mmCIF file of C-alpha atoms and ligand atoms in Angstrom:
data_model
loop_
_atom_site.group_PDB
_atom_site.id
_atom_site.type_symbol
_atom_site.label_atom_id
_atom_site.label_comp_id
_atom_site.label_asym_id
_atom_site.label_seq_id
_atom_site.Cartn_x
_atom_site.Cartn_y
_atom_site.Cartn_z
ATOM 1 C CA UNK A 1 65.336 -48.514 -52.813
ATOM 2 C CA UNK A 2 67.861 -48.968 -50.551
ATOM 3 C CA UNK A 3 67.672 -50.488 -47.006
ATOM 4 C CA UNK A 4 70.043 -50.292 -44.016
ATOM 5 C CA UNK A 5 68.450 -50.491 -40.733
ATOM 6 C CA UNK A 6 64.845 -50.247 -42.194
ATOM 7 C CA UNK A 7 63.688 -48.124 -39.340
ATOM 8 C CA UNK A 8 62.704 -45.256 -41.160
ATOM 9 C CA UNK A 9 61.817 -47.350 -44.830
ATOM 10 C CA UNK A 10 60.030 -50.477 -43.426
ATOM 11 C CA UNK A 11 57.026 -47.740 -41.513
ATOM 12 C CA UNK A 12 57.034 -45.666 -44.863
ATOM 13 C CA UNK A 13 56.629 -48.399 -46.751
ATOM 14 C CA UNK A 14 53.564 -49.881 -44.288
ATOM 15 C CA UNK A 15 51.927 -46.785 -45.038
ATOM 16 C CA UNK A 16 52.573 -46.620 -48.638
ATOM 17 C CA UNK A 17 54.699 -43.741 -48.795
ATOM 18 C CA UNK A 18 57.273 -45.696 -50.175
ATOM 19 C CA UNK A 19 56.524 -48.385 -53.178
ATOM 20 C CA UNK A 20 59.367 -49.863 -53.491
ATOM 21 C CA UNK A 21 59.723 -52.674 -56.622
ATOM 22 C CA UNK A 22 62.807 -53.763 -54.809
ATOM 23 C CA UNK A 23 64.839 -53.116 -51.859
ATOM 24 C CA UNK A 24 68.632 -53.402 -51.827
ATOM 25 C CA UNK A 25 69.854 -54.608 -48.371
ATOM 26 C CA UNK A 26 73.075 -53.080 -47.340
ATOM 27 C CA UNK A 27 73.592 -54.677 -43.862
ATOM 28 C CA UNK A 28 75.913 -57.532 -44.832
ATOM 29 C CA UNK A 29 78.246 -54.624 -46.749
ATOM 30 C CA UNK A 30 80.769 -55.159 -43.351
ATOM 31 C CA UNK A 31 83.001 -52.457 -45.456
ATOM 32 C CA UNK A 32 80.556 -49.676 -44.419
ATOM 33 C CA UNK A 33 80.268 -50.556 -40.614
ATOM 34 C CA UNK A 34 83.593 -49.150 -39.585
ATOM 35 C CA UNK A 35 85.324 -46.530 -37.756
ATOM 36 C CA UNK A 36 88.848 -45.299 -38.694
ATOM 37 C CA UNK A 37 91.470 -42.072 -37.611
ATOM 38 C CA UNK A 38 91.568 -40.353 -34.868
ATOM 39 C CA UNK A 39 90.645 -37.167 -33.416
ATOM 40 C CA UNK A 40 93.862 -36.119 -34.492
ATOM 41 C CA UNK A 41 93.703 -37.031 -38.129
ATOM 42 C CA UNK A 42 90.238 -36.899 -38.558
ATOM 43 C CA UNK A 43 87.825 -39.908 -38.208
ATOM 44 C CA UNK A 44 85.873 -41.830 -41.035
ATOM 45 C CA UNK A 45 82.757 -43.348 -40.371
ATOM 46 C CA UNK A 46 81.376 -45.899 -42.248
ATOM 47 C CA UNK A 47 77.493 -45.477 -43.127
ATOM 48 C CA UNK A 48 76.340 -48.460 -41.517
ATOM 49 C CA UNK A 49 77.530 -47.776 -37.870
ATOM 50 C CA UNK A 50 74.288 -47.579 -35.871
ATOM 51 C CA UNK A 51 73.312 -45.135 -34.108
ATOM 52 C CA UNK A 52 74.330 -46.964 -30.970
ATOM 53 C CA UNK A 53 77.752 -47.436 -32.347
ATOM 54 C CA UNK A 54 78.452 -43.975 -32.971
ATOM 55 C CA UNK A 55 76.811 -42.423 -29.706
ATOM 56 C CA UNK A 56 79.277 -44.983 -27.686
ATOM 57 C CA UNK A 57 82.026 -44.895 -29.737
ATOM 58 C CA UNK A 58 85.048 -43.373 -27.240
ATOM 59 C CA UNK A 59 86.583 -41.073 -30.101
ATOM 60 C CA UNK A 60 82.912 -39.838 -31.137
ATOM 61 C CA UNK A 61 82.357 -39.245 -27.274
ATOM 62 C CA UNK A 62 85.813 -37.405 -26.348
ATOM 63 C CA UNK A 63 86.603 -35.348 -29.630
ATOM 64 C CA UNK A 64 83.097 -34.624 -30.909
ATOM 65 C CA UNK A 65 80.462 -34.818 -28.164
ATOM 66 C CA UNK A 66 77.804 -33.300 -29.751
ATOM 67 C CA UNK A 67 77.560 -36.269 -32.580
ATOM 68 C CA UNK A 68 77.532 -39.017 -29.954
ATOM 69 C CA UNK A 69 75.078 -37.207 -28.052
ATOM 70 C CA UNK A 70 72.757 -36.546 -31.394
ATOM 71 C CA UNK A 71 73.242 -40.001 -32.087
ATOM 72 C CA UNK A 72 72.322 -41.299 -28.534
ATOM 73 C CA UNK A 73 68.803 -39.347 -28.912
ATOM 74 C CA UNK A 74 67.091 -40.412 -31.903
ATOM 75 C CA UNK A 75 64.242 -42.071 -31.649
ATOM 76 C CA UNK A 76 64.667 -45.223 -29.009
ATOM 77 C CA UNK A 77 67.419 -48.036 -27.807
ATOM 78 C CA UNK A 78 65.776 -50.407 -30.010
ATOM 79 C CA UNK A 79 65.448 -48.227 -33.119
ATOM 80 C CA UNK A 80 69.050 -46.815 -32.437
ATOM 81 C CA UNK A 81 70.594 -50.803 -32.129
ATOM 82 C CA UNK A 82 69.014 -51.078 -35.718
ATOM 83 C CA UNK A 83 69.496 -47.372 -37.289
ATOM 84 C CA UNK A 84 72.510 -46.423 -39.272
ATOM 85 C CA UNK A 85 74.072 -43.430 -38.930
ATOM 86 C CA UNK A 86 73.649 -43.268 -43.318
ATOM 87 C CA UNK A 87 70.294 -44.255 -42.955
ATOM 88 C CA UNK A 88 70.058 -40.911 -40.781
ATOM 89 C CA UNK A 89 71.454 -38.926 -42.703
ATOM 90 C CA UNK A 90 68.642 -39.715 -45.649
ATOM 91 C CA UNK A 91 66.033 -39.634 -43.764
ATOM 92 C CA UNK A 92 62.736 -38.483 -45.446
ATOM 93 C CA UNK A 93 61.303 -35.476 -44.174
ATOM 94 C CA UNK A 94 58.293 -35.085 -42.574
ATOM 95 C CA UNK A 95 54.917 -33.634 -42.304
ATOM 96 C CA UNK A 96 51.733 -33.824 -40.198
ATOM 97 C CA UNK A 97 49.927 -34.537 -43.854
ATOM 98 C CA UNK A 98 52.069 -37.050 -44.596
ATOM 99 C CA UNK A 99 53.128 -39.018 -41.718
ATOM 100 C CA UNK A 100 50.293 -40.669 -41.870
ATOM 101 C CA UNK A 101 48.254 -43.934 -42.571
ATOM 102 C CA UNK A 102 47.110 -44.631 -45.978
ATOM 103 C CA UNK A 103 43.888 -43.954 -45.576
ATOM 104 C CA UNK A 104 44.338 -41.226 -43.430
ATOM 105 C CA UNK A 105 45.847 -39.586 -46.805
ATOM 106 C CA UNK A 106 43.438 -40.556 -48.656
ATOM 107 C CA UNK A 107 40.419 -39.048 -46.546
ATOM 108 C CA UNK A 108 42.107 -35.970 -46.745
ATOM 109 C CA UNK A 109 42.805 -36.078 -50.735
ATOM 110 C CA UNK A 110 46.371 -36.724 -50.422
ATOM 111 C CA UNK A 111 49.327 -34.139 -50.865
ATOM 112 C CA UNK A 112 51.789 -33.529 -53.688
ATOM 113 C CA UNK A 113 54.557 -35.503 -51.404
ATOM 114 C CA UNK A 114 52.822 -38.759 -52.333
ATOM 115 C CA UNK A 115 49.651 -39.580 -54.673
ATOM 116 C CA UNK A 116 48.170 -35.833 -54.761
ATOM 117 C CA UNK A 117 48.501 -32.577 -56.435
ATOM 118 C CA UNK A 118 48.541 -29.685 -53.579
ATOM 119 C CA UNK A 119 50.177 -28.850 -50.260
ATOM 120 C CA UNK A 120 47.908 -28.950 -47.750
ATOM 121 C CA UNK A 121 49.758 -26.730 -45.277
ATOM 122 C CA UNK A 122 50.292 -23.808 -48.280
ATOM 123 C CA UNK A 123 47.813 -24.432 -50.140
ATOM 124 C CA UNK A 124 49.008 -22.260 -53.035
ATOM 125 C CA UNK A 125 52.212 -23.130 -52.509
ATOM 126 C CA UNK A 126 54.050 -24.979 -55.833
ATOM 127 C CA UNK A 127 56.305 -26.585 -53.343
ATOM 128 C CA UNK A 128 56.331 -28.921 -50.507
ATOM 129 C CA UNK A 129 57.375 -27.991 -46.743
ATOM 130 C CA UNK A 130 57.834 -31.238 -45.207
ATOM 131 C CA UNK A 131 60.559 -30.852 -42.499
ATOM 132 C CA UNK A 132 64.427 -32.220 -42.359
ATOM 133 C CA UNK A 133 64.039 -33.980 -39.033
ATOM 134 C CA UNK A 134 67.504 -35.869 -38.961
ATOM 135 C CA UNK A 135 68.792 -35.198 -35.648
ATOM 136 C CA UNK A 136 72.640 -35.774 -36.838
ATOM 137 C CA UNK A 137 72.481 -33.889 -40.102
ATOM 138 C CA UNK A 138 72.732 -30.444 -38.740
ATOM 139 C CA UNK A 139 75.885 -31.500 -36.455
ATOM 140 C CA UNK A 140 77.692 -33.326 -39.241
ATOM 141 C CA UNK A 141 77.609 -29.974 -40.634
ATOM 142 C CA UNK A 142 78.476 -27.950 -37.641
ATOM 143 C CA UNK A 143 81.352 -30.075 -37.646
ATOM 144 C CA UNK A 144 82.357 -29.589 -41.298
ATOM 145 C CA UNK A 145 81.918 -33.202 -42.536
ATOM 146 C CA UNK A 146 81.801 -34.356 -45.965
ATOM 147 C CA UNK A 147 80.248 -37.574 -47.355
ATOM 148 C CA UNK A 148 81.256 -40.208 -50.394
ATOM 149 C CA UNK A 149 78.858 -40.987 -52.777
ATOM 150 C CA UNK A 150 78.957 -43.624 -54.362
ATOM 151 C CA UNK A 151 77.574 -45.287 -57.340
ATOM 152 C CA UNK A 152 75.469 -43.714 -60.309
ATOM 153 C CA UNK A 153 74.915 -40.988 -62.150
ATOM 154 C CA UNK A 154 79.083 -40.588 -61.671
ATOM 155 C CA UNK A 155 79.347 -44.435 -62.093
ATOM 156 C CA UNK A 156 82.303 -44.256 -59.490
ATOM 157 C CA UNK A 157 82.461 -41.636 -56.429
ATOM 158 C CA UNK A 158 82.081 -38.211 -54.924
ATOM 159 C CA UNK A 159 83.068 -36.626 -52.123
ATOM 160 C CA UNK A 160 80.899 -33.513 -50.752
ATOM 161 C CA UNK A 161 80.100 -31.476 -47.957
ATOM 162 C CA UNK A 162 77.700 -32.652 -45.841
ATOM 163 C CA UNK A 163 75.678 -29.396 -46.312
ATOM 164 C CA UNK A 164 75.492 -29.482 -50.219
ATOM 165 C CA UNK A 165 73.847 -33.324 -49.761
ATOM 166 C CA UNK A 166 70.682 -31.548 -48.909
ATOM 167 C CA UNK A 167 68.541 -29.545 -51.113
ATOM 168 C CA UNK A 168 65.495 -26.761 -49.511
ATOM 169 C CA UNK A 169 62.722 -29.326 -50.898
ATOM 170 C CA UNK A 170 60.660 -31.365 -49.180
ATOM 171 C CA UNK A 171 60.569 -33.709 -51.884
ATOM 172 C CA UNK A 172 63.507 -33.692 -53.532
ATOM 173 C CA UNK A 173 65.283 -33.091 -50.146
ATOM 174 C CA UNK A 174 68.761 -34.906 -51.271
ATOM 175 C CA UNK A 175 71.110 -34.088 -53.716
ATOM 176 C CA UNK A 176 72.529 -37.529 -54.100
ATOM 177 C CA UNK A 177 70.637 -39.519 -57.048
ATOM 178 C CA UNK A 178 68.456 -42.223 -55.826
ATOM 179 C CA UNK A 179 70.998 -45.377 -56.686
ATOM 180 C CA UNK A 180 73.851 -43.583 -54.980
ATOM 181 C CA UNK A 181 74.897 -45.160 -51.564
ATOM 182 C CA UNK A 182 76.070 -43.145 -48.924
ATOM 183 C CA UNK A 183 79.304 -45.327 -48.169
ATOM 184 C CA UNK A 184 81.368 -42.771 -45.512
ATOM 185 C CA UNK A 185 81.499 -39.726 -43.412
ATOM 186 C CA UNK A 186 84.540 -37.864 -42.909
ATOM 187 C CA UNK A 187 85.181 -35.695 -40.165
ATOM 188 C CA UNK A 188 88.141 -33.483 -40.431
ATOM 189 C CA UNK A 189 90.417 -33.129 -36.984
ATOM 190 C CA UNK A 190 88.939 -31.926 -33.963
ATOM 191 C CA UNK A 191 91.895 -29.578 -32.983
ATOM 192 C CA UNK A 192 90.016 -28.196 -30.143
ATOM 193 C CA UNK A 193 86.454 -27.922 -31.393
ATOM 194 C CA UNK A 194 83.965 -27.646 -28.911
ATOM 195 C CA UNK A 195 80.297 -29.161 -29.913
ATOM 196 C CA UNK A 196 76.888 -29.353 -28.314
ATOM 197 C CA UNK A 197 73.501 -30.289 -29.773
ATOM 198 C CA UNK A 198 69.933 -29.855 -28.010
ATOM 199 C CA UNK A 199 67.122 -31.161 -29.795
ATOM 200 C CA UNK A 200 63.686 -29.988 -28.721
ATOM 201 C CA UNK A 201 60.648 -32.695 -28.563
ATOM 202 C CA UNK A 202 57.505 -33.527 -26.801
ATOM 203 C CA UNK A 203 58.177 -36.934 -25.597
ATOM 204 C CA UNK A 204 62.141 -37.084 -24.500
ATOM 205 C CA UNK A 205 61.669 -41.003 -24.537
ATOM 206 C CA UNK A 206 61.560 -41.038 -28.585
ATOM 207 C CA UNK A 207 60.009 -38.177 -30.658
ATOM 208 C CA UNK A 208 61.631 -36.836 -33.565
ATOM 209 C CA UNK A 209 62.798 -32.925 -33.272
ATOM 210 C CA UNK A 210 61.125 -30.054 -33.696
ATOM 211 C CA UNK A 211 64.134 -27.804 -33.486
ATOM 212 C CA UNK A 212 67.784 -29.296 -33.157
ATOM 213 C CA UNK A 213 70.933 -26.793 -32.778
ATOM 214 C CA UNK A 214 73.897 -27.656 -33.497
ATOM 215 C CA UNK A 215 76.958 -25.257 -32.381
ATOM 216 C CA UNK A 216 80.581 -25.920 -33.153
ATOM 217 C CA UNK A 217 83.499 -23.729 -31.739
ATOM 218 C CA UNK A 218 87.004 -23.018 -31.035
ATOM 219 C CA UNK A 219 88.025 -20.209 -28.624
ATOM 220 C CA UNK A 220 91.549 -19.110 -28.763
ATOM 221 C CA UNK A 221 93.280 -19.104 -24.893
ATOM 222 C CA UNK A 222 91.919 -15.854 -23.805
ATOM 223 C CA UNK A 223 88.009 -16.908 -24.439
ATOM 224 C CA UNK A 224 88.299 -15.026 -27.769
ATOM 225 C CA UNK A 225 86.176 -17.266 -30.116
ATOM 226 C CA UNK A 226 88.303 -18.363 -33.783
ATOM 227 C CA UNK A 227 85.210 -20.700 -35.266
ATOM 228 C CA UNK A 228 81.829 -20.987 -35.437
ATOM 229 C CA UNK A 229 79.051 -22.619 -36.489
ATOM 230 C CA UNK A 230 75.563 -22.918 -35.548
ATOM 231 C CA UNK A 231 73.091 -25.207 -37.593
ATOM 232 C CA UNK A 232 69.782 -25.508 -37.112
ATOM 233 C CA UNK A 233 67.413 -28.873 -37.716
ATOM 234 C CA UNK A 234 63.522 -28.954 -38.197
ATOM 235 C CA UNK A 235 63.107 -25.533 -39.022
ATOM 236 C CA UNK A 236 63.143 -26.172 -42.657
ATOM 237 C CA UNK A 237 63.114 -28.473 -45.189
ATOM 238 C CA UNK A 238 67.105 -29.173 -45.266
ATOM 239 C CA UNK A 239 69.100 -28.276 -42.434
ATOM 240 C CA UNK A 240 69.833 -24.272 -41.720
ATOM 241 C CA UNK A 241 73.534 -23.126 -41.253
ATOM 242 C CA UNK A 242 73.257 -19.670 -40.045
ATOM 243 C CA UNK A 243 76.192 -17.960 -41.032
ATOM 244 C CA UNK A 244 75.722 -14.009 -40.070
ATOM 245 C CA UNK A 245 74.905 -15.243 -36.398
ATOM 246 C CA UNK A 246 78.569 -17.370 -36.331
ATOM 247 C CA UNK A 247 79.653 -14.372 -37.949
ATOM 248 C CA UNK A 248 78.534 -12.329 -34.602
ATOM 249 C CA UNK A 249 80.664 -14.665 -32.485
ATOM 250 C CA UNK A 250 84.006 -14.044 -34.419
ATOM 251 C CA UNK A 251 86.689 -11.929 -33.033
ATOM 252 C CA UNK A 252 84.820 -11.787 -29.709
ATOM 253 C CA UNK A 253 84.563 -13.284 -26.183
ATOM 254 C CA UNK A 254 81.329 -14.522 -25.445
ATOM 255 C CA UNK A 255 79.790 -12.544 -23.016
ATOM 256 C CA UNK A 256 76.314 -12.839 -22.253
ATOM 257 C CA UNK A 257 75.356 -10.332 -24.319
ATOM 258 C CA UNK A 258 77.548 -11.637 -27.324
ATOM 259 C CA UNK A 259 75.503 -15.143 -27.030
ATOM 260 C CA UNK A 260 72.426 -12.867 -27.029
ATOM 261 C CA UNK A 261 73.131 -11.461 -29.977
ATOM 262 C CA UNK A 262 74.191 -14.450 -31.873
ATOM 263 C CA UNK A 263 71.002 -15.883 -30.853
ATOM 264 C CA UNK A 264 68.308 -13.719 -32.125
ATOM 265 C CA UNK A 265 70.204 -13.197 -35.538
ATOM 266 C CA UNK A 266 70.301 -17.242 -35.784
ATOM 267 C CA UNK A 267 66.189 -17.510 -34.909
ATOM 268 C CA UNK A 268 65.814 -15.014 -38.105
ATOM 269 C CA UNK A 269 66.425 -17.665 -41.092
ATOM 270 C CA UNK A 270 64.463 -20.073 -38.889
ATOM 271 C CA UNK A 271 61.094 -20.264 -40.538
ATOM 272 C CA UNK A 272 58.987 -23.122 -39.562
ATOM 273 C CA UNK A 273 55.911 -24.238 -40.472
ATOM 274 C CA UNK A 274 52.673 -25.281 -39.089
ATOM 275 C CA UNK A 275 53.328 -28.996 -40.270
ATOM 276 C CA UNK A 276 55.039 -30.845 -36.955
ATOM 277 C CA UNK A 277 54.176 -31.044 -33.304
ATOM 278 C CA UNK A 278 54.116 -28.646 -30.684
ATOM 279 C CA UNK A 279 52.374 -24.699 -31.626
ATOM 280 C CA UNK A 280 54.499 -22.969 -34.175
ATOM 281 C CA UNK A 281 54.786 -19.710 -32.070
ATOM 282 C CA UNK A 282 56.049 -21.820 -29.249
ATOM 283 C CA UNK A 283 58.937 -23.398 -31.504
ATOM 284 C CA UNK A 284 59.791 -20.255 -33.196
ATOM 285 C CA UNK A 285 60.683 -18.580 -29.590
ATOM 286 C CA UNK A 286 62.093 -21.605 -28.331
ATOM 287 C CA UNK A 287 64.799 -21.023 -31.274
ATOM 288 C CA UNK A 288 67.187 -18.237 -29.831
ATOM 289 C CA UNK A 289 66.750 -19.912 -26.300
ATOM 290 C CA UNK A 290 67.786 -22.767 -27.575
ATOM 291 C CA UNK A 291 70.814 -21.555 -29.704
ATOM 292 C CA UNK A 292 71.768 -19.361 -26.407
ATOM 293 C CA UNK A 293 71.824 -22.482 -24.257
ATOM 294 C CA UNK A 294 74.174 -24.726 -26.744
ATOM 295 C CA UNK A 295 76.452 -21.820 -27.097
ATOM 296 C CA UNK A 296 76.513 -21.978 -23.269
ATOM 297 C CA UNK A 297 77.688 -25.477 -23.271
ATOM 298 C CA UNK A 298 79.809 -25.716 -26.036
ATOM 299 C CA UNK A 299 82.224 -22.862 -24.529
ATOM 300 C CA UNK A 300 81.588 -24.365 -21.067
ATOM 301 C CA UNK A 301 79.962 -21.230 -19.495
ATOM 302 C CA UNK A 302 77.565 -21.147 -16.839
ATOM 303 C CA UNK A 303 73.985 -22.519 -18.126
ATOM 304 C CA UNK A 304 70.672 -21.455 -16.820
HETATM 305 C C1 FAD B 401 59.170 -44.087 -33.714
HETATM 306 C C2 FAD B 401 60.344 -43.512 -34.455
HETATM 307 C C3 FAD B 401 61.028 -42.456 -33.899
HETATM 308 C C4 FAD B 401 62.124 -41.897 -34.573
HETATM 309 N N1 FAD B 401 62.764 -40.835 -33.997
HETATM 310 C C5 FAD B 401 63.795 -40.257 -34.643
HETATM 311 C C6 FAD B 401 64.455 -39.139 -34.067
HETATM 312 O O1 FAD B 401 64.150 -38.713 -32.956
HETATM 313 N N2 FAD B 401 65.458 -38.556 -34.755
HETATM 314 C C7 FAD B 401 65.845 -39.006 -35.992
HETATM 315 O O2 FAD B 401 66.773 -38.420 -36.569
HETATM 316 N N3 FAD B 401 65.254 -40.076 -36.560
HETATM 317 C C8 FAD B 401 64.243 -40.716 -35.915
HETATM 318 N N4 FAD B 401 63.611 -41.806 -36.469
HETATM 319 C C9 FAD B 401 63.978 -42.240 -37.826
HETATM 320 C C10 FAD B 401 64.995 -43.383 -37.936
HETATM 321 O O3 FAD B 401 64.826 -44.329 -36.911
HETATM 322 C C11 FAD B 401 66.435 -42.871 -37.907
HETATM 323 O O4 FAD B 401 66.552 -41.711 -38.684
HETATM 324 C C12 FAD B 401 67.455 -43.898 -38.383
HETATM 325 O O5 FAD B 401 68.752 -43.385 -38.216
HETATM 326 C C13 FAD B 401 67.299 -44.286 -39.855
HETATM 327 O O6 FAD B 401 68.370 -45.160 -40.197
HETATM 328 P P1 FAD B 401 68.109 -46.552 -40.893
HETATM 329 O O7 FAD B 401 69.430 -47.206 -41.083
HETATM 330 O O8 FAD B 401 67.079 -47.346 -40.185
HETATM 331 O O9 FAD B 401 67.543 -46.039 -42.288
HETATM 332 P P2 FAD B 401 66.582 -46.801 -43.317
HETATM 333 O O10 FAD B 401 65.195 -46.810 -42.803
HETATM 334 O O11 FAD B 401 67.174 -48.089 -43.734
HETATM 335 O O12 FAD B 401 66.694 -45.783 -44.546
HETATM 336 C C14 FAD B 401 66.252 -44.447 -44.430
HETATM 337 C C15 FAD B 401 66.439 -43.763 -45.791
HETATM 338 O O13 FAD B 401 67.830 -43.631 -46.084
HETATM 339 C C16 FAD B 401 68.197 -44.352 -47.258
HETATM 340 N N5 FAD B 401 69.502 -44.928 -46.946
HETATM 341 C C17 FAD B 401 69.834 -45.646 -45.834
HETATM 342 N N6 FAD B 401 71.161 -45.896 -45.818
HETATM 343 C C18 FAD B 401 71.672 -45.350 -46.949
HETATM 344 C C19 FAD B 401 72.985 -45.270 -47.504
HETATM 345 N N7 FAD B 401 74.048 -45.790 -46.883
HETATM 346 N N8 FAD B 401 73.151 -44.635 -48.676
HETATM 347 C C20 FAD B 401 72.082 -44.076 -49.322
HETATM 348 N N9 FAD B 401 70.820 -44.098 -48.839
HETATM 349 C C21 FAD B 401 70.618 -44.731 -47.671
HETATM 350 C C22 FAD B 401 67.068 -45.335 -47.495
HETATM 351 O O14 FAD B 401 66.931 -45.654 -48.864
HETATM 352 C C23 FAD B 401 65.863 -44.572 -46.965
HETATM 353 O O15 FAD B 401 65.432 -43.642 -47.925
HETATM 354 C C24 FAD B 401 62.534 -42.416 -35.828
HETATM 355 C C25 FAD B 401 61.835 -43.496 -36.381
HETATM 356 C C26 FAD B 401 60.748 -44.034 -35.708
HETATM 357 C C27 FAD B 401 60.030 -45.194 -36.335
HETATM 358 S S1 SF4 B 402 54.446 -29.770 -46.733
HETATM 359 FE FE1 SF4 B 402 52.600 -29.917 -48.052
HETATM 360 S S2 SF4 B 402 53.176 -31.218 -49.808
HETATM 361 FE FE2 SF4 B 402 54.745 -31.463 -48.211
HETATM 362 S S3 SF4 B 402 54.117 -33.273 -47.086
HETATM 363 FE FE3 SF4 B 402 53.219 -31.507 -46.017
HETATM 364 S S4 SF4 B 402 51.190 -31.191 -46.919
HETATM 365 FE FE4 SF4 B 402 52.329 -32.571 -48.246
#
């Protein structure tokens, strides 16, 4: 497998979720820990920026806020100074029946993510549910990124949108094969674009989400919104771009009742699962609050 900061690999791998034969480092690849462009021209970002890097970096901060702040709440300072912004972007999913010991597992029989047969949250189900949990995977998307891939089964490189690296499977939740390395993100310009991101958790000092929105507009100089984009994280297995609720927000100002709207049409595709922290009713109507309130603060209106 491959390694970059190790912060989500090393703790899969101490509770045998990973068995790695052998680990490919990619730390001392200084090609994939830079930053090039301009907000302007669009910036590239090489995989193995941590998360630190990115969330400080001034063009990240200025041009495409909601990325630095995504990137300046995963997890903790010490996890961040270590965690790429690649190694983010693969992150396994997760699961309450997975995320777990060993022989936590095993007392339980194990689940068809690793070493058993059935899901334990469906059990009939012939798939697994584990959740996408990346908190800057759903604004890479919001911001219409695309990613090189590089390596086999092409044997050279590929460039895709972010969204089409991820696949509605807890398992198989990547697209990219297994040897391919993650070398670059692209963002195109930001010509305006305004961002946010609010990730809900229990603990604000380093839990993982359990619903992340990401919103990305442009309003033209009368308020009248051009673009939109709202992406949700940890609702699903791969992260959720709700199209018919940007669709809401096109052509129109964004009233209170326009944000409404947009908001309870972009809670619909968002189907969680009793598999992550916090009740499941409370995160599903947390979802259209919580698209309401980055809509708020990407188009700079009054929050509450
Ligand atoms: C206590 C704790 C809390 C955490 N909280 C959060 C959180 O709130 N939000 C969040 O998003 N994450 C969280 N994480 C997960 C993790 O810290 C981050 O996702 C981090 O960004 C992972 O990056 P990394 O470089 O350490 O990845 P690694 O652990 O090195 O790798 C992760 C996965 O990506 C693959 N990979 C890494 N780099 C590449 C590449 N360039 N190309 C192809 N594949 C690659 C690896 O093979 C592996 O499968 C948390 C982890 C812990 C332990
Ligand atoms: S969703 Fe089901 S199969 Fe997937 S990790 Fe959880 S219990 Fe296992």
């Amino acid at each position: 497998m491959i390694v970059a900061g190790g912060t989500d690999l090393y703790p899969n791998m101490k509770r045998r979720q990973f068995e790695p034969k052998t680990l490919v480092g990619l730390r001392a690849v200084s090609e994939l820990r830079r930053v090039e462009g301009s907000a302007e021209r669009g910036l590239t970002i090489g995989a193995g920026m941590t998360l630190t890097q990115i969330s400080q970096h001034p063009v990240v901060a200025q041009a495409y806020p909601a990325l630095a702040y995504a990137a300046g709440v995963v997890s903790t300072a010490q996890l961040r100074n270590m965690g790429t912004i690649g190694g983010n972007l693969c992150l396994d999913t997760r699961c309450n029946y997975y995320n777990q010991s060993y022989h936590w597992r095993k007392s339980i029989g194990f689940c068809m993510k690793k070493d058993g047969d059935i899901c334990l949250v469906a059990l009939s189900s012939p798939r697994c549910w584990a959740v996408s949990s990346s908190d800057t995977a759903p604004v890479m998307i919001a911001l219409g990124a695309s990613v090189r891939l590089v390596g086999p089964p092409s044997g050279g490189e590929r460039v895709i949108p972010a969204q089409a690296l991820y696949r509605d499977d807890g398992m198989e939740y990547l697209t990219k094969a297994p040897h391919e390395i993650l070398s670059e993100i692209m963002l195109p310009p930001a010509d305006g674009l305004r961002t946010a991101y609010l990730k809900l958790r229990r603990r604000g000092a380093f839990d993982f989400p359990i619903l992340g929105v990401a919103v990305a507009l442009r309003l033209a100089g009368d308020g009248t919104c051009t673009h939109a984009k709202i992406v949700l994280g940890a609702v699903a297995s791969y992260p959720v771009e709700t199209q018919h609720a940007a669709s809401l927000l096109i052509g129109q100002k964004l009233t209170p009742e326009v944000v409404e709207a947009a908001a309870q049409a972009a809670a619909k595709p968002a189907k969680p699962l009793d598999n992550t922290d916090m009740l499941l009713s409370y995160r599903k109507k947390m979802t259209p609050v919580y698209v309401a309130r980055a809509l708020r603060q990407a188009a700079g209106l009054a929050m509450n």
